Coordinates of C-alpha atoms and ligand atoms in Angstrom, one line a residue:
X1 CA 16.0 -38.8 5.3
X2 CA 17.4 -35.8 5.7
X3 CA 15.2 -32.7 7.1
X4 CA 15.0 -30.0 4.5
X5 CA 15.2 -26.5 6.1
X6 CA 14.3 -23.4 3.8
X7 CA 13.6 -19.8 4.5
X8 CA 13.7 -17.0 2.5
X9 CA 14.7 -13.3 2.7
X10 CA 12.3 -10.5 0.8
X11 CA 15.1 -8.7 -1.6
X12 CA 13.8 -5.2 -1.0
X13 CA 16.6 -3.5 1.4
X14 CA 20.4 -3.7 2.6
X15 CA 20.9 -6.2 5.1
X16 CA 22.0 -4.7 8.8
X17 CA 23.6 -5.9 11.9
X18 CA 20.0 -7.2 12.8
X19 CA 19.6 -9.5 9.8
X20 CA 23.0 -11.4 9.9
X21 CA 22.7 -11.9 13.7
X22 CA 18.9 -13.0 13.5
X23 CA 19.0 -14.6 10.1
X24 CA 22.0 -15.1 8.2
X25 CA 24.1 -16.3 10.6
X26 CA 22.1 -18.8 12.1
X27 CA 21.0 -20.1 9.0
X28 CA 24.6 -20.5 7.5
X29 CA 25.5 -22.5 11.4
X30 CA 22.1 -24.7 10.4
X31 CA 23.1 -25.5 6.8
X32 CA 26.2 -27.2 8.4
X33 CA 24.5 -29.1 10.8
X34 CA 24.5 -32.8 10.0
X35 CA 21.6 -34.1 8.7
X36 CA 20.5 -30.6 7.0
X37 CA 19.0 -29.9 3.1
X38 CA 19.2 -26.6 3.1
X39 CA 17.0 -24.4 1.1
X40 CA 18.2 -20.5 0.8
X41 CA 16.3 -18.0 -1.4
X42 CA 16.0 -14.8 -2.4
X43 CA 12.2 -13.7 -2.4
X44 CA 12.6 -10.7 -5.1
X45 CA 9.0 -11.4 -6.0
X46 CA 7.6 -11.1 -3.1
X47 CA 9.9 -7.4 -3.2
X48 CA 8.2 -6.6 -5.9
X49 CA 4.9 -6.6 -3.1
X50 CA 6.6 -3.7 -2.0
X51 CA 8.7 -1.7 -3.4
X52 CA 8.5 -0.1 -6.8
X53 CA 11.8 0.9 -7.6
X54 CA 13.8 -1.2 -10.0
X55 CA 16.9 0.1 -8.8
X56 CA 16.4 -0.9 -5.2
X57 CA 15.4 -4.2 -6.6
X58 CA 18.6 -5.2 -8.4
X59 CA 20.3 -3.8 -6.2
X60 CA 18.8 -5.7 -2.5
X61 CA 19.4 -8.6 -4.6
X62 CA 22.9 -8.0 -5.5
X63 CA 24.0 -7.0 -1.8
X64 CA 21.6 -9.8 -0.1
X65 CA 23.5 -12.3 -2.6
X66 CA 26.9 -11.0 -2.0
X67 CA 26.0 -10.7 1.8
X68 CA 25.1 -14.5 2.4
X69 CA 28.3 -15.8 0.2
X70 CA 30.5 -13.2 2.1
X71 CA 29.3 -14.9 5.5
X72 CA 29.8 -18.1 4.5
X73 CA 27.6 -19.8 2.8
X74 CA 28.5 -22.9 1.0
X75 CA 26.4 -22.7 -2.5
X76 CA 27.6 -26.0 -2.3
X77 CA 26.1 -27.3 0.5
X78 CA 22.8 -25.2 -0.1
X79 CA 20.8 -24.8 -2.8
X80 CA 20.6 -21.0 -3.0
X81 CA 18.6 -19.8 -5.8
X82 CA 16.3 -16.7 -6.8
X83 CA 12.7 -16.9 -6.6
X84 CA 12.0 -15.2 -9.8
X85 CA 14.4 -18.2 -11.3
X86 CA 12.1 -20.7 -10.7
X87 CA 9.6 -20.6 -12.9
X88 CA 7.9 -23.5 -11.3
X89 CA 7.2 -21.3 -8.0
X90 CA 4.3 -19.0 -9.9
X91 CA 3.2 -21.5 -11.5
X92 CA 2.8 -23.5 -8.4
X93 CA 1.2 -20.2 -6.6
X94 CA -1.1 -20.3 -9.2
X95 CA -2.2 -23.8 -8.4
X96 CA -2.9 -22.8 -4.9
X97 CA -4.2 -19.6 -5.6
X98 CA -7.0 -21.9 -6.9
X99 CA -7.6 -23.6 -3.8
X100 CA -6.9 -21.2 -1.1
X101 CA -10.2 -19.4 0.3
X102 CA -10.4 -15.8 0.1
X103 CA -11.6 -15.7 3.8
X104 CA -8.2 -17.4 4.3
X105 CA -6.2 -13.6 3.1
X106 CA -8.9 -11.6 4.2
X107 CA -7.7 -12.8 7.9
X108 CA -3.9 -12.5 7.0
X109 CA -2.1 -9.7 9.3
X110 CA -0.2 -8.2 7.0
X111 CA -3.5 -7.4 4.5
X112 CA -5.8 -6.5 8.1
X113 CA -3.2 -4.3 9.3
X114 CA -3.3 -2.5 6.2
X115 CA -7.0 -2.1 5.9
X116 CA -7.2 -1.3 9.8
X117 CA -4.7 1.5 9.3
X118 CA -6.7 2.4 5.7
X119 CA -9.9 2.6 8.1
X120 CA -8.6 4.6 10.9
X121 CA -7.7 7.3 8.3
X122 CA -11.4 7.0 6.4
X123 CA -10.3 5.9 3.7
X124 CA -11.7 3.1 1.3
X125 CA -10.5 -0.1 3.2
X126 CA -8.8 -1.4 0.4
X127 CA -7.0 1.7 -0.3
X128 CA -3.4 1.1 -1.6
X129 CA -3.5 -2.8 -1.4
X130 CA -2.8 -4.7 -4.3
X131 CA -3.3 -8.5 -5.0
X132 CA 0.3 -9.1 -4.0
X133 CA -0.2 -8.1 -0.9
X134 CA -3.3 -10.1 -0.9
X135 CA -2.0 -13.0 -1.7
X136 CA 1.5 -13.0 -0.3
X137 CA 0.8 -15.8 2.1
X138 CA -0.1 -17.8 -1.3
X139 CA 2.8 -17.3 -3.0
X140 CA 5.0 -17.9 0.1
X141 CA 3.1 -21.2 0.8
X142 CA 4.4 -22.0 -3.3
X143 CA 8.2 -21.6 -1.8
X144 CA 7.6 -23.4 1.0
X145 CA 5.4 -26.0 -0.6
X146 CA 7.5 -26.4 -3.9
X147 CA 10.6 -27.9 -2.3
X148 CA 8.4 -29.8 0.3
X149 CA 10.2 -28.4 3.2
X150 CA 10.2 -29.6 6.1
X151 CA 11.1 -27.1 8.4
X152 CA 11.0 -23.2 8.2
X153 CA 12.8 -20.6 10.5
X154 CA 11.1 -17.6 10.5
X155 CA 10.7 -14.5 12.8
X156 CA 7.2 -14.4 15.0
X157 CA 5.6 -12.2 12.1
X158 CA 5.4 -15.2 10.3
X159 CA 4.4 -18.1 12.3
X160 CA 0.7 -17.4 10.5
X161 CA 2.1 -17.8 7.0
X162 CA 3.5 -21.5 8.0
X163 CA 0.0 -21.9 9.3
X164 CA -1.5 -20.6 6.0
X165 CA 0.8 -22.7 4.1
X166 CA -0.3 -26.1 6.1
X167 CA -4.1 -25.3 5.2
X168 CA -3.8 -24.3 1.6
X169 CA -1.5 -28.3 1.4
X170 CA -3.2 -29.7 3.3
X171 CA -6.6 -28.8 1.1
X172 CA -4.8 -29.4 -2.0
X173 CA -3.9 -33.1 -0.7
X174 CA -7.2 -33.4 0.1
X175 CA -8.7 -32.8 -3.2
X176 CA -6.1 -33.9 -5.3
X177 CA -3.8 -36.3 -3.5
X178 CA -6.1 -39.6 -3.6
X179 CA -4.5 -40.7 -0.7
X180 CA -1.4 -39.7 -2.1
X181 CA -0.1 -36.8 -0.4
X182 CA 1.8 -34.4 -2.6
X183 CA 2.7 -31.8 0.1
X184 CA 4.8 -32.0 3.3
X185 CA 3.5 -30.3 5.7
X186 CA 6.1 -27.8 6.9
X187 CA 6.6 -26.8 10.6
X188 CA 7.2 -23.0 11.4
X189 CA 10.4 -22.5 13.6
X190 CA 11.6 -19.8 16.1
X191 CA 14.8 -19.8 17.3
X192 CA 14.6 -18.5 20.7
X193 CA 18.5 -19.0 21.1
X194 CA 18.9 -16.4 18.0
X195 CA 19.8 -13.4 19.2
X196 CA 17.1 -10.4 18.8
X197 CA 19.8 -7.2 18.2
X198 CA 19.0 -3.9 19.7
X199 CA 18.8 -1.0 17.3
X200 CA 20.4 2.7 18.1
X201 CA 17.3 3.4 20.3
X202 CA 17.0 0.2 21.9
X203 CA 14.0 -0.9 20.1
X204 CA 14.5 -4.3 18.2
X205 CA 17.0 -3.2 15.1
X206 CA 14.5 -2.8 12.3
X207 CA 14.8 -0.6 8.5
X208 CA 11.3 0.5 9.5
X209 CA 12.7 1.8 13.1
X210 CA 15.6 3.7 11.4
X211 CA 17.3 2.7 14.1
X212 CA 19.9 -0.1 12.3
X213 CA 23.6 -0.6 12.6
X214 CA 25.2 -1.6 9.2
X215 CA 26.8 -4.7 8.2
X216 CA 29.4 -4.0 5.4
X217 CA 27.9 -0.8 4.1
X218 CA 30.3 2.4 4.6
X219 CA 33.0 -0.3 6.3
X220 CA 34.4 -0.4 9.6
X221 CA 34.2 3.5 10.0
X222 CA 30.4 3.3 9.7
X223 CA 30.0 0.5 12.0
X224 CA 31.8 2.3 14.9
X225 CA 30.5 5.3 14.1
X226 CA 26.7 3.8 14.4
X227 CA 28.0 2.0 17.6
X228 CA 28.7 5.6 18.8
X229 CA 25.5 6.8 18.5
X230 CA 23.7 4.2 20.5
X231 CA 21.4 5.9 23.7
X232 CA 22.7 4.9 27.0
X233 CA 22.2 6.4 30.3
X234 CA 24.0 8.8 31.6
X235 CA 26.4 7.2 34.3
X236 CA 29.9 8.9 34.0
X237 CA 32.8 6.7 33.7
X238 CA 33.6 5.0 37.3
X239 CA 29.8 4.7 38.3
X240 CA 28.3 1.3 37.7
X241 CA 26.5 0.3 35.0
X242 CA 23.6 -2.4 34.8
X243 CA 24.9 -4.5 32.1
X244 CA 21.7 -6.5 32.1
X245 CA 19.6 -3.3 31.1
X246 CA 22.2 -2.7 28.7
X247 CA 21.9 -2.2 25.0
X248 CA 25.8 -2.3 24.7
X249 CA 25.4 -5.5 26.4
X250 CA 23.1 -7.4 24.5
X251 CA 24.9 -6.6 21.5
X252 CA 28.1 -7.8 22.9
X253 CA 26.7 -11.0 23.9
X254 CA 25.5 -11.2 20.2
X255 CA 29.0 -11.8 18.9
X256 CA 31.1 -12.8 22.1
X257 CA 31.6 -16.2 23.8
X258 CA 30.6 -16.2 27.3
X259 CA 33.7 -15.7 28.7
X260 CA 34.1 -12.7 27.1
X261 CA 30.7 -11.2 28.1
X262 CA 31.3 -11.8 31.3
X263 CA 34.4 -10.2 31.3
X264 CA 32.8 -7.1 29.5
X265 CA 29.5 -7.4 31.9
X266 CA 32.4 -7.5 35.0
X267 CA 34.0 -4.5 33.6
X268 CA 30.6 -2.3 33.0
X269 CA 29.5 -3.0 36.7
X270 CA 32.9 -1.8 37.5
X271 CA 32.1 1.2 36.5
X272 CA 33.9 0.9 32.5
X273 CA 33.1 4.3 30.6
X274 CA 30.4 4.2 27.5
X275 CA 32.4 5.4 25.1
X276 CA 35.0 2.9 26.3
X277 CA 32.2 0.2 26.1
X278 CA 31.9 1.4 22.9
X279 CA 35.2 0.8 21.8
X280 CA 35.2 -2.4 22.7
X281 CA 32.2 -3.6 21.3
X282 CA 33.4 -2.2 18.0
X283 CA 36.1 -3.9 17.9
X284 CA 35.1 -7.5 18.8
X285 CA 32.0 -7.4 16.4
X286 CA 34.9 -6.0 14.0
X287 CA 37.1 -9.0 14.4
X288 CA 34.0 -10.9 13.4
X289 CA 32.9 -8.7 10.3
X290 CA 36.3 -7.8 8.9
X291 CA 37.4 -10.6 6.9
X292 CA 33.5 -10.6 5.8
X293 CA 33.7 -7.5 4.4
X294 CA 37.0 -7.9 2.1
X295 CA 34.7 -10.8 0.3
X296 CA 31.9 -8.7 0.5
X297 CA 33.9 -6.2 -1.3
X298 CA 35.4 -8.6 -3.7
X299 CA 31.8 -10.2 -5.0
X300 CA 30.2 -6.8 -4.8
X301 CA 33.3 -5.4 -7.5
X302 CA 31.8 -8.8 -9.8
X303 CA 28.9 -8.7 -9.8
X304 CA 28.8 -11.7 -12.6
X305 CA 30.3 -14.3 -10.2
X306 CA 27.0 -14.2 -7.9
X307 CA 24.9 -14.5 -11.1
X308 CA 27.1 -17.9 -11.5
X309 CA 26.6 -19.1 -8.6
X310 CA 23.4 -18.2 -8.4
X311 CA 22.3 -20.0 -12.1
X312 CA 23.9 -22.7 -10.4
X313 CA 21.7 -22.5 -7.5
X314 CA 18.5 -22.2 -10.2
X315 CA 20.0 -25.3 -11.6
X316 CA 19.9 -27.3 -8.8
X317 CA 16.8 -26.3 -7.2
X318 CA 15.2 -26.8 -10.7
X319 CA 16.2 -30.2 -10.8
X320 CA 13.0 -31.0 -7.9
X321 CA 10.9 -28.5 -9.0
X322 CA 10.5 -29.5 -12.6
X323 CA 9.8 -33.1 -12.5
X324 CA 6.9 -32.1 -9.2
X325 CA 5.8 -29.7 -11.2
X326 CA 4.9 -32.0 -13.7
X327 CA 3.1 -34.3 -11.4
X328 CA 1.5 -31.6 -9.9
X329 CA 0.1 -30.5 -13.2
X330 CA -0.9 -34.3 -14.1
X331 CA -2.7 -34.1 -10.9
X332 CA -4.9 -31.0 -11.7
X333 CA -5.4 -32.3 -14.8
X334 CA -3.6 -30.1 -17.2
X335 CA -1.8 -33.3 -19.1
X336 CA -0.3 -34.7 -22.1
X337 CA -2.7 -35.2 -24.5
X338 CA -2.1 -39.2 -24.7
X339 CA -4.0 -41.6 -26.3
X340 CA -6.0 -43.3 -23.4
X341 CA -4.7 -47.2 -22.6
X342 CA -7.2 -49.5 -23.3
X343 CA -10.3 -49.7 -20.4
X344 CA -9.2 -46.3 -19.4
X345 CA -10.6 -44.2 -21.5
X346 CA -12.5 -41.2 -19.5
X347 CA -11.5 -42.7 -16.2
X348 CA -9.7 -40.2 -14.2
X349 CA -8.5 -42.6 -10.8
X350 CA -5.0 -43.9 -11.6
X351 CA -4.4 -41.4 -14.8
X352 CA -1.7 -40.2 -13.1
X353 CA 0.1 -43.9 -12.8
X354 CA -0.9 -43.9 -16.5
X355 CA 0.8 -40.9 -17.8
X356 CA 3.7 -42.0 -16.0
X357 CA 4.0 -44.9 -18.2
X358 CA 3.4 -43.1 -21.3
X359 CA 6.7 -41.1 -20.6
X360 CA 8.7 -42.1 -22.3
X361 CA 7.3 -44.3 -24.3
X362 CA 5.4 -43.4 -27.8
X363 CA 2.9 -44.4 -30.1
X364 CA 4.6 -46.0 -33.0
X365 CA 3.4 -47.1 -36.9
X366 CA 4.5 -50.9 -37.0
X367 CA 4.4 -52.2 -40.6
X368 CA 3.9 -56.1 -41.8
X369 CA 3.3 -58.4 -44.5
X370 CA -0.3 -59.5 -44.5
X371 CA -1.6 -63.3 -45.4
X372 CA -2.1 -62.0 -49.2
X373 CA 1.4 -61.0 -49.5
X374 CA 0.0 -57.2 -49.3
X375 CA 1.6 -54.7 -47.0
X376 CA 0.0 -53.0 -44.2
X377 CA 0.6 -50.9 -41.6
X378 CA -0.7 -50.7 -38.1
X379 CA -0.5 -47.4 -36.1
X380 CA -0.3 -48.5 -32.0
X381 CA -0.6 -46.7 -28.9
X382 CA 2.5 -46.6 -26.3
X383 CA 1.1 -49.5 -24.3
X384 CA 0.6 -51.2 -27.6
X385 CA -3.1 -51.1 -28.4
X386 CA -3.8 -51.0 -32.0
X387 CA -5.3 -47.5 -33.4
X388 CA -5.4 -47.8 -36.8
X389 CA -4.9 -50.8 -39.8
X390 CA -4.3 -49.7 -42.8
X391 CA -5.3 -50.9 -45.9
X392 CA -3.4 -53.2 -48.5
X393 CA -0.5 -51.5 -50.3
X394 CA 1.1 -53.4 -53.3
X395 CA 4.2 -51.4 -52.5
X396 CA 6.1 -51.5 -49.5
X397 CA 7.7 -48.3 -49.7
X398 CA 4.9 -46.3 -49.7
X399 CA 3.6 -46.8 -46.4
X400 CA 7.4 -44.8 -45.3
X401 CA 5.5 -41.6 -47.1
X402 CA 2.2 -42.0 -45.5
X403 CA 2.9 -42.5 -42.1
X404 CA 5.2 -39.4 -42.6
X405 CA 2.1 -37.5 -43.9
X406 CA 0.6 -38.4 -41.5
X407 CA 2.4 -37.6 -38.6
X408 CA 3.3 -34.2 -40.2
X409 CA -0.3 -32.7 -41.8
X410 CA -3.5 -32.2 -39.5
X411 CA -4.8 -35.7 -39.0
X412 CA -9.0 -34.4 -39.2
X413 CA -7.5 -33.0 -42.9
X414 CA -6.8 -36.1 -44.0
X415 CA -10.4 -37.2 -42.6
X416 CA -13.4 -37.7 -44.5
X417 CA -16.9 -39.1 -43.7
X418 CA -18.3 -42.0 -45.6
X419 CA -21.2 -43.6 -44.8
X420 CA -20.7 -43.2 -41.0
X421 CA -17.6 -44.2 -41.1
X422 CA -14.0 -42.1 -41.8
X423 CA -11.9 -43.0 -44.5
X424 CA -8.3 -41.2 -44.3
X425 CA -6.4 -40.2 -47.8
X426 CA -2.7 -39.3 -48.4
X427 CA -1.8 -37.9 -51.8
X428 CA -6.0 -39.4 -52.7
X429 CA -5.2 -42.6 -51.9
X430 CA -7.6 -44.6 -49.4
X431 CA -5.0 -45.5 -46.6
X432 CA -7.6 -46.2 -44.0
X433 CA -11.2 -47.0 -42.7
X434 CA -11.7 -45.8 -39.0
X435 CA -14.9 -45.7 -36.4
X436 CA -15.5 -41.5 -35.8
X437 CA -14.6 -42.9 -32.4
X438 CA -11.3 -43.5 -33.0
X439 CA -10.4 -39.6 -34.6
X440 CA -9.5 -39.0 -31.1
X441 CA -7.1 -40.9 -29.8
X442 CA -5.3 -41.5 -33.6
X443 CA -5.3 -37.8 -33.7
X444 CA -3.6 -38.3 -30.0
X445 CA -0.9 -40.0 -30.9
X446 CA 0.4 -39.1 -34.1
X447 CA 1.1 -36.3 -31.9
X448 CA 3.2 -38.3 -29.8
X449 CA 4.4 -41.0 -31.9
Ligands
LIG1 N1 7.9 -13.4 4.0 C1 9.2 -13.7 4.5 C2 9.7 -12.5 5.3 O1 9.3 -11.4 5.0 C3 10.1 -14.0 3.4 C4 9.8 -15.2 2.7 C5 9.2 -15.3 1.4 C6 9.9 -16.5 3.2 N2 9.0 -16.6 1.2 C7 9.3 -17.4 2.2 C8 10.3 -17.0 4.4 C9 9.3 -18.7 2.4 C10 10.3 -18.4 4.6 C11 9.7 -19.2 3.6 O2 10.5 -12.6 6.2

């Protein structure tokens, strides 16, 4: 069995030098590993969380998209898919919404930092939160839980989301597995290996810092340029420099092999100028980026070939997410309407095993020849219980036009009480005599037969 690996990426900005070194890249590297399903997404709902401005939103989406083809990922290989195409993912988070305690979010970072910071200015503590916000662990646990992955690299900021999205599984398996779990539960992953970039100010590169180098945006110029501007100390050229304590450094040793940080490390301590260092960290993270950014470019000038791919994507991720959700709604209980197999009626232990059989298979009208040499029909459920007999017609043809009535008008119209019992008419004429029991599960399946 292969170990599925998904993670997604919240469509609500441009993606920086930070992202591809700390996300993209090392996910592309993972989904060629042997031995690797993996699942790449954008999370434009959980944008939506965020940031109000439709613009931004297309747009994140659009450059995210491009960015991840651009760098080399196989839509082949991965199944890479929009959130807001999978209709099975709110319908899922609505599912768990159901199950997942309230005193589950109120502990959530993301939400406590917000009232924290809502309380330190004395304001109402829910001031400015909405129930996205809220609930965004829920409807992260829905991505997770939907494709039943099995592992899920993330940054530390989200290490309590995996852990949120193992209780709410776990509690759903518990109350509506029977033994039978639906839900994998995933395991939270941090690459230590992945490199953490810098920013400008030596912070960790962050939008929220403003302190970000760009990836394709504005080209090579803009890259050096932002290189340029990143603080050092103020050794002249010919003094030494500490490498180690070096942003320059650790960005080099991003995108070089080790020989070649060495070599750069050797030349720093040697007294190499900044701007020199500069230079030369431009141009290796350039030889990685450039032939990036000509696809970049390419996919960015149409846009309609990352829709493909990503329909594609929808396609294929759909393909799991449709036939679970269908067991997953069987299991809550919002089913087919089928007629119940004989014995079973109101028992709910196995029903899922039941409606399994009935797909596929109908209820049918079978007519015969009775021992009077009149003709009859039966009506009989898809595991072949009789429903209905009807009475004796003279003609055989006719029982072609009633069955059609019946399947086609409202069943109870057809109905009428008699003497405690329920006598059905087509065009006035008696056709059958039924218990008031049996309404039901007729009425069932004529409306599957
Ligand atoms: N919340 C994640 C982030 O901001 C993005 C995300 C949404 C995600 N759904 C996910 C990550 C599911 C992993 C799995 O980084």
């Amino acid at each position: 069995m292969n170990t599925r690996v998904l993670t997604g990426i919240t469509t609500s900005g441009t993606p920086h030098l930070g992202n591809y070194a700390g996300a993209i890249r090392p996910s592309i590297q993972a989904s060629n590993q042997p031995g690797v399903d993996a699942f790449y997404f954008m999370a434009d709902y959980h944008a939506l969380i965020k940031c109000e401005d439709p613009q931004r939103i297309a747009r994140s989406r659009l450059e995210i998209a491009a960015t991840w083809i651009a760098a080399g990922l196989d839509p082949d290989k991965v199944t890479f898919y929009r959130q807001s195409d999978i209709p099975e993912i709110p319908e899922l988070c609505w599912m768990l919404t159901c199950v997942t305690a309230k005193g589950l979010m109120n502990r959530a970072h993301a939400y406590k930092a917000a009232v924290d910071q809502n309380v330190a200015r004395q304001v109402e503590p829910d001031d400015g939160v909405n129930m996205g916000l809220f609930s965004y662990p829920v409807l992260m646990a829905a991505d997770i839980l939907m494709f039943n992955a099995n592992r899920v690299p993330v940054g530390r900021d989200q290490i309590q989301h995996i852990e949120m999205t193992r209780d709410i599984a776990q509690r759903f398996n518990h109350m509506y597995g029977q033994g039978n779990d639906f839900f994998v539960l995933p395991e939270v992953q941090i690459d230590d290996e992945v490199a953490t970039l810098p920013g400008l100010d030596g912070r960790k590169m962050s939008k929220s810092y403003d302190n970000t180098i760009p990836l394709f945006e504005g080209g090579a110029k803009a890259l050096r340029s932002a290189i340029m501007r990143i603080v050092t100390d103020s050794l002249e050229p010919g003094q030494p420099k500490d490498a180690e304590g070096s942003h320059l450094y650790s960005l080099y040793r991003a995108f070089a092999t080790r020989a070649e940080s060495g070599e750069f490390r050797r030349q720093l301590e040697a007294g190499l100028g900044w701007g020199d260092a500069k230079n030369m960290l431009a141009d290796r993270i350039e030889q990685e980026l450039a032939p990036m950014r000509e696809r970049y470019a390419d996919l960015m000038a149409r846009p309609e070939r990352i829709e493909d791919v990503l329909q594609a994507g929808a396609v294929k991720a759909r393909r799991l997410s449709q036939p679970f959700m269908a067991r997953l709604r069987d299991a809550v209980g919002l089913r087919a309407m089928l007629a119940p197999a004989a014995g079973q009626a109101g028992a709910n232990a196995g029903a899922g095993a039941t409606a399994k059989k009935h797909a596929g298979k109908q209820a049918r009208f079978v007519s015969f020849r009775d021992e009077s040499g009149k003709f009859r029909f039966r009506l009989l459920a898809a595991d072949g219980v009789e429903l209905l007999l009807s009475e004796a017609f003279d003609n055989p043809k006719a029982i072609g036009g009633v069955t059609q009535a019946m399947q086609q008008t409202s069943f109870d119209g057809l109905c009428t009480k008699v003497d405690g019992m329920v006598h059905v008419h087509v065009d006035g004429v008696l056709v059958a005599r039924l218990e008031p029991s049996q309404i039901e599960s007729v009425t069932l399946a004529l409306s599957h037969s």
